[in-house]
Tab-separated table of C-alpha atoms and ligand atoms in Angstrom:
chain	number	residue	atom	x	y	z
A	279	UNK	CA	94.586	106.892	109.829
A	280	UNK	CA	97.112	104.555	108.228
A	281	UNK	CA	100.687	104.936	109.123
A	282	UNK	CA	103.289	104.261	106.421
A	283	UNK	CA	105.107	100.970	106.659
A	284	UNK	CA	106.963	98.706	104.293
A	285	UNK	CA	104.029	96.496	103.365
A	286	UNK	CA	101.344	99.201	102.542
A	287	UNK	CA	103.580	100.707	99.873
A	288	UNK	CA	103.771	97.518	97.814
A	289	UNK	CA	101.786	97.338	94.622
A	290	UNK	CA	98.347	95.800	93.979
A	291	UNK	CA	97.908	93.523	90.988
A	292	UNK	CA	94.698	93.257	88.993
A	293	UNK	CA	93.855	90.652	86.463
A	294	UNK	CA	91.251	89.726	83.956
A	295	UNK	CA	90.986	87.795	80.648
A	296	UNK	CA	91.413	91.100	78.750
A	297	UNK	CA	90.336	94.704	79.025
A	298	UNK	CA	87.046	94.102	80.889
A	299	UNK	CA	88.649	94.244	84.244
A	300	UNK	CA	89.762	97.789	83.456
A	301	UNK	CA	86.142	98.735	84.369
A	302	UNK	CA	87.007	97.801	87.900
A	303	UNK	CA	90.513	99.128	87.653
A	304	UNK	CA	89.286	102.562	86.434
A	305	UNK	CA	86.913	102.912	89.388
A	306	UNK	CA	89.733	101.790	91.699
A	307	UNK	CA	92.139	104.431	90.391
A	308	UNK	CA	89.591	107.129	90.937
A	309	UNK	CA	88.833	106.116	94.484
A	310	UNK	CA	92.412	105.172	95.571
A	311	UNK	CA	94.719	107.315	93.302
A	312	UNK	CA	97.765	106.862	95.592
A	313	UNK	CA	98.075	103.072	95.176
A	314	UNK	CA	100.761	101.606	92.923
A	315	UNK	CA	98.995	99.232	90.643
A	316	UNK	CA	99.788	96.580	87.992
A	317	UNK	CA	97.280	95.185	85.557
A	318	UNK	CA	97.474	91.910	83.614
A	319	UNK	CA	95.237	91.020	80.752
A	320	UNK	CA	95.381	87.383	79.613
A	321	UNK	CA	94.700	87.903	75.993
A	322	UNK	CA	96.330	84.719	74.867
A	323	UNK	CA	93.597	82.819	76.761
A	324	UNK	CA	90.519	85.064	76.310
A	325	UNK	CA	87.703	84.783	76.394
A	326	UNK	CA	87.491	83.038	79.835
A	327	UNK	CA	83.769	82.687	79.498
A	328	UNK	CA	83.873	79.363	77.681
A	329	UNK	CA	86.820	77.767	79.405
A	330	UNK	CA	86.856	74.720	81.599
A	331	UNK	CA	87.521	74.927	85.359
A	332	UNK	CA	90.906	73.282	85.172
A	333	UNK	CA	91.997	75.734	82.397
A	334	UNK	CA	90.760	78.711	84.571
A	335	UNK	CA	92.581	77.485	87.679
A	336	UNK	CA	95.817	77.057	85.571
A	337	UNK	CA	95.610	80.538	84.203
A	338	UNK	CA	94.830	81.952	87.724
A	339	UNK	CA	97.877	80.259	89.316
A	340	UNK	CA	100.160	81.412	86.570
A	341	UNK	CA	99.165	85.045	87.014
A	342	UNK	CA	99.271	84.807	90.845
A	343	UNK	CA	102.813	83.464	90.655
A	344	UNK	CA	103.707	86.300	88.406
A	345	UNK	CA	102.361	88.757	91.039
A	346	UNK	CA	104.222	86.901	93.701
A	347	UNK	CA	107.404	87.621	91.779
A	348	UNK	CA	106.362	91.288	91.796
A	349	UNK	CA	105.962	91.341	95.595
A	350	UNK	CA	102.383	92.549	95.664
A	351	UNK	CA	100.459	93.152	98.923
A	352	UNK	CA	97.217	92.063	97.202
A	353	UNK	CA	95.644	90.779	94.002
A	354	UNK	CA	92.192	91.835	92.663
A	355	UNK	CA	90.493	89.154	90.569
A	356	UNK	CA	88.557	91.695	88.465
A	357	UNK	CA	86.997	88.874	86.356
A	358	UNK	CA	83.816	87.270	87.419
A	359	UNK	CA	84.467	83.983	85.577
A	360	UNK	CA	87.927	83.532	87.221
A	361	UNK	CA	86.450	84.430	90.628
A	362	UNK	CA	83.722	81.891	90.060
A	363	UNK	CA	85.766	79.031	88.756
A	364	UNK	CA	89.370	79.524	90.129
A	365	UNK	CA	89.280	81.506	93.374
A	366	UNK	CA	88.359	78.652	95.765
A	367	UNK	CA	91.242	76.478	94.398
A	368	UNK	CA	93.919	79.151	94.755
A	369	UNK	CA	92.853	81.213	97.718
A	370	UNK	CA	95.046	79.621	100.382
A	371	UNK	CA	98.179	79.230	98.333
A	372	UNK	CA	99.477	82.867	98.601
A	373	UNK	CA	100.660	85.035	101.411
A	374	UNK	CA	99.099	88.296	99.994
A	375	UNK	CA	95.355	89.160	99.982
A	376	UNK	CA	93.245	88.086	97.128
A	377	UNK	CA	89.972	89.956	96.457
A	378	UNK	CA	87.669	87.969	94.082
A	379	UNK	CA	84.889	90.151	92.575
A	380	UNK	CA	81.879	87.739	93.124
A	381	UNK	CA	82.503	86.629	96.608
A	382	UNK	CA	83.371	90.151	97.835
A	383	UNK	CA	80.340	91.765	96.273
A	384	UNK	CA	77.897	89.006	97.105
A	385	UNK	CA	78.345	89.682	100.789
A	386	UNK	CA	77.400	93.282	100.409
A	387	UNK	CA	74.463	92.723	98.007
A	388	UNK	CA	73.030	89.942	100.299
A	389	UNK	CA	73.079	92.351	103.158
A	390	UNK	CA	70.626	94.623	101.190
A	391	UNK	CA	67.968	91.970	101.863
A	392	UNK	CA	66.458	91.582	98.445
A	393	UNK	CA	64.227	88.562	98.014
A	394	UNK	CA	64.619	88.012	94.241
A	395	UNK	CA	67.949	88.744	92.515
A	396	UNK	CA	68.783	88.171	88.888
A	397	UNK	CA	72.296	87.714	87.474
A	398	UNK	CA	73.451	88.239	83.897
A	399	UNK	CA	77.002	86.506	83.573
A	400	UNK	CA	79.133	84.300	81.248
A	401	UNK	CA	78.357	80.693	80.586
A	402	UNK	CA	81.322	79.610	82.900
A	403	UNK	CA	80.082	81.807	85.675
A	404	UNK	CA	76.522	80.663	85.466
A	405	UNK	CA	77.614	77.035	85.280
A	406	UNK	CA	79.513	77.500	88.634
A	407	UNK	CA	76.430	78.668	90.413
A	408	UNK	CA	78.789	80.738	92.554
A	409	UNK	CA	76.523	83.862	92.533
A	410	UNK	CA	73.668	81.851	93.875
A	411	UNK	CA	75.840	80.026	96.413
A	412	UNK	CA	77.403	83.206	97.823
A	413	UNK	CA	74.183	85.200	98.003
A	414	UNK	CA	72.428	82.295	99.886
A	415	UNK	CA	75.371	82.050	102.195
A	416	UNK	CA	74.488	85.456	103.727
A	417	UNK	CA	70.674	85.492	102.954
A	418	UNK	CA	69.297	81.979	102.953
A	419	UNK	CA	65.879	82.798	101.684
A	420	UNK	CA	66.826	84.805	98.552
A	421	UNK	CA	65.699	83.471	95.053
A	422	UNK	CA	68.426	83.898	92.423
A	423	UNK	CA	67.932	83.457	88.671
A	424	UNK	CA	71.195	83.234	86.610
A	425	UNK	CA	71.144	83.762	82.864
A	426	UNK	CA	74.170	83.350	80.633
A	427	UNK	CA	74.733	85.978	77.891
A	428	UNK	CA	77.624	84.688	75.717
A	429	UNK	CA	77.098	87.272	72.966
A	430	UNK	CA	77.533	90.329	75.205
A	431	UNK	CA	81.301	90.311	75.623
A	432	UNK	CA	82.068	90.418	71.861
A	433	UNK	CA	79.187	93.073	71.447
A	434	UNK	CA	81.078	95.416	73.863
A	435	UNK	CA	84.569	94.530	72.682
A	436	UNK	CA	83.496	95.389	69.128
A	437	UNK	CA	81.345	98.291	70.078
A	438	UNK	CA	78.437	96.766	68.198
A	439	UNK	CA	75.839	98.456	70.566
A	440	UNK	CA	73.676	99.609	67.695
A	441	UNK	CA	73.652	96.475	65.561
A	442	UNK	CA	70.203	94.911	65.111
A	443	UNK	CA	71.610	91.547	66.311
A	444	UNK	CA	72.927	93.153	69.552
A	445	UNK	CA	69.681	94.972	70.306
A	446	UNK	CA	67.565	91.822	69.638
A	447	UNK	CA	69.837	89.663	71.885
A	448	UNK	CA	69.825	92.131	74.797
A	449	UNK	CA	65.995	92.518	74.380
A	450	UNK	CA	65.663	88.559	74.439
A	451	UNK	CA	67.777	88.148	77.637
A	452	UNK	CA	66.290	91.137	79.607
A	453	UNK	CA	62.696	89.911	78.726
A	454	UNK	CA	63.714	86.519	79.849
A	455	UNK	CA	64.916	87.914	83.258
A	456	UNK	CA	61.871	90.217	83.629
A	457	UNK	CA	59.680	87.123	83.758
A	458	UNK	CA	61.395	86.301	87.078
A	459	UNK	CA	60.236	89.695	88.507
A	460	UNK	CA	63.734	90.481	90.101
A	461	UNK	CA	64.021	93.275	92.520
A	462	UNK	CA	67.680	93.834	91.374
A	463	UNK	CA	69.767	92.375	88.525
A	464	UNK	CA	73.584	91.990	88.880
A	465	UNK	CA	75.561	92.727	85.887
A	466	UNK	CA	77.933	89.827	86.599
A	467	UNK	CA	80.602	90.240	83.979
A	468	UNK	CA	83.019	93.140	83.740
A	469	UNK	CA	81.698	94.005	80.193
A	470	UNK	CA	78.041	94.171	80.915
A	471	UNK	CA	77.781	97.584	82.545
A	472	UNK	CA	78.823	99.030	79.162
A	473	UNK	CA	75.714	97.635	77.637
A	474	UNK	CA	73.406	99.633	79.936
A	475	UNK	CA	72.552	102.069	77.256
A	476	UNK	CA	70.962	99.212	75.277
A	477	UNK	CA	69.634	97.235	78.449
A	478	UNK	CA	67.712	100.236	79.662
A	479	UNK	CA	65.590	100.297	76.586
A	480	UNK	CA	63.852	97.146	78.000
A	481	UNK	CA	63.954	97.562	81.757
A	482	UNK	CA	64.359	100.562	84.236
A	483	UNK	CA	68.088	101.390	84.672
A	484	UNK	CA	67.937	101.444	88.447
A	485	UNK	CA	67.170	97.639	88.443
A	486	UNK	CA	70.771	96.883	87.544
A	487	UNK	CA	73.761	96.717	89.808
A	488	UNK	CA	77.258	97.296	88.605
A	489	UNK	CA	79.416	95.308	91.038
A	490	UNK	CA	82.413	97.372	90.220
A	491	UNK	CA	81.403	100.184	92.645
A	492	UNK	CA	80.509	97.910	95.489
A	493	UNK	CA	83.723	95.908	94.839
A	494	UNK	CA	86.077	98.992	95.016
A	495	UNK	CA	84.377	100.320	98.235
A	496	UNK	CA	84.808	96.777	99.763
A	497	UNK	CA	88.602	96.633	98.837
A	498	UNK	CA	89.151	100.106	100.089
A	499	UNK	CA	87.706	99.470	103.515
A	500	UNK	CA	89.413	96.167	103.849
A	501	UNK	CA	92.806	97.806	102.937
A	502	UNK	CA	92.026	100.380	105.562
A	503	UNK	CA	91.122	97.917	108.167
A	504	UNK	CA	94.393	96.015	107.613
A	505	UNK	CA	96.572	99.170	107.565
A	506	UNK	CA	97.386	98.521	103.973
A	507	UNK	CA	96.609	101.779	102.300
A	508	UNK	CA	99.373	103.554	100.329
A	509	UNK	CA	99.273	107.287	100.834
A	510	UNK	CA	102.332	108.178	98.599
A	511	UNK	CA	102.168	106.109	95.393
A	512	UNK	CA	100.168	106.221	92.185
A	513	UNK	CA	102.277	104.489	89.544
A	514	UNK	CA	100.757	101.873	87.145
A	515	UNK	CA	102.178	99.072	84.768
A	516	UNK	CA	100.251	97.013	82.298
A	517	UNK	CA	101.068	93.499	81.165
A	518	UNK	CA	99.434	90.971	78.822
A	519	UNK	CA	100.072	87.522	77.493
A	520	UNK	CA	99.492	88.361	73.933
A	521	UNK	CA	98.438	91.118	71.508
A	522	UNK	CA	99.613	94.323	73.212
A	523	UNK	CA	98.333	96.597	70.461
A	524	UNK	CA	94.801	95.033	70.677
A	525	UNK	CA	94.852	95.524	74.332
A	526	UNK	CA	95.723	99.196	74.125
A	527	UNK	CA	93.120	99.829	71.315
A	528	UNK	CA	90.283	98.071	73.101
A	529	UNK	CA	91.210	99.435	76.527
A	530	UNK	CA	89.964	102.907	75.413
A	531	UNK	CA	86.356	101.785	76.115
A	532	UNK	CA	87.322	101.379	79.765
A	533	UNK	CA	90.421	103.330	80.672
A	534	UNK	CA	93.155	105.272	78.943
A	535	UNK	CA	96.181	102.977	78.741
A	536	UNK	CA	98.841	105.375	77.544
A	537	UNK	CA	101.761	103.077	76.795
A	538	UNK	CA	101.869	99.649	75.030
A	539	UNK	CA	101.610	96.901	77.923
A	540	UNK	CA	104.589	94.543	78.334
A	541	UNK	CA	104.150	90.969	77.099
A	542	UNK	CA	104.884	88.339	79.777
A	543	UNK	CA	104.658	84.590	79.755
A	544	UNK	CA	103.000	84.306	76.319
A	545	UNK	CA	100.617	81.732	75.088
A	546	UNK	CA	103.031	78.812	74.631
A	547	UNK	CA	103.922	78.922	78.327
A	548	UNK	CA	100.391	79.544	79.535
A	549	UNK	CA	98.883	76.425	77.941
B	1261	DGL	N1	85.887	89.512	82.132
B	1261	DGL	C1	85.058	88.376	82.232
B	1261	DGL	C2	84.104	88.268	83.392
B	1261	DGL	O1	83.985	89.201	84.169
B	1261	DGL	C3	84.391	88.083	80.948
B	1261	DGL	C4	85.163	88.121	79.613
B	1261	DGL	C5	85.587	86.705	79.090
B	1261	DGL	O2	84.729	85.854	78.838
B	1261	DGL	O3	86.771	86.506	78.926
B	1261	DGL	O4	83.477	87.184	83.555
């Protein structure tokens, strides 16, 4: 049982390019409702999926510096693309814990001993090869097939699930993946689990892994192990780098953000 100390009552920061990371955040709030949380959506720079590594490292540093100023005990990189392209470059530069979604989940998924794992992700995540690298680190014999799905984020953001184009694109990517005969397929982008209603038309639903569940369990047990659980908090604040109204509107897909988020270091400063 954790004892209360100064450090464990500090807030935890989350970030993503936009609202997608709220899928992880929503799960986290359900499992750990007594944590004080901050969420930053980098709307000035979204989408992250088509950005260069240098750009993504720059965005991550700016956000981590912001969270340093907020005196957080940990930061959750709730974005696969940022975990893939920026985490390695920034991980040793801060004195709080940083939890990247890919590296945290790959460890757990690799321990399940599957031989053939598929990954759907953004172009930047696939280009990094980090899912393959991390899975192989813990299970050398695993075969991994990564497929980029650049159209899926806009389909979810705009709730176009029933458009002919959306259904045809999902069918195309799922059929491509099924040729690999995967035992499991990781939905390696925060938005993709929201496409399951379409994906399951073309492959069995239990083939797919939503990393958010594994990720939150991983963070919880690590906070516990390090005596960092907060037992008395529960507050939340939201921040964006642009378009607070759009953030609040789109957040509804993932989580109910009641108040307009505060705009901090807008676009001109970020770039
Ligand atoms: N949230 C990002 C991820 O998990 C995808 C959205 C974007 O491209 O900005 O990779």
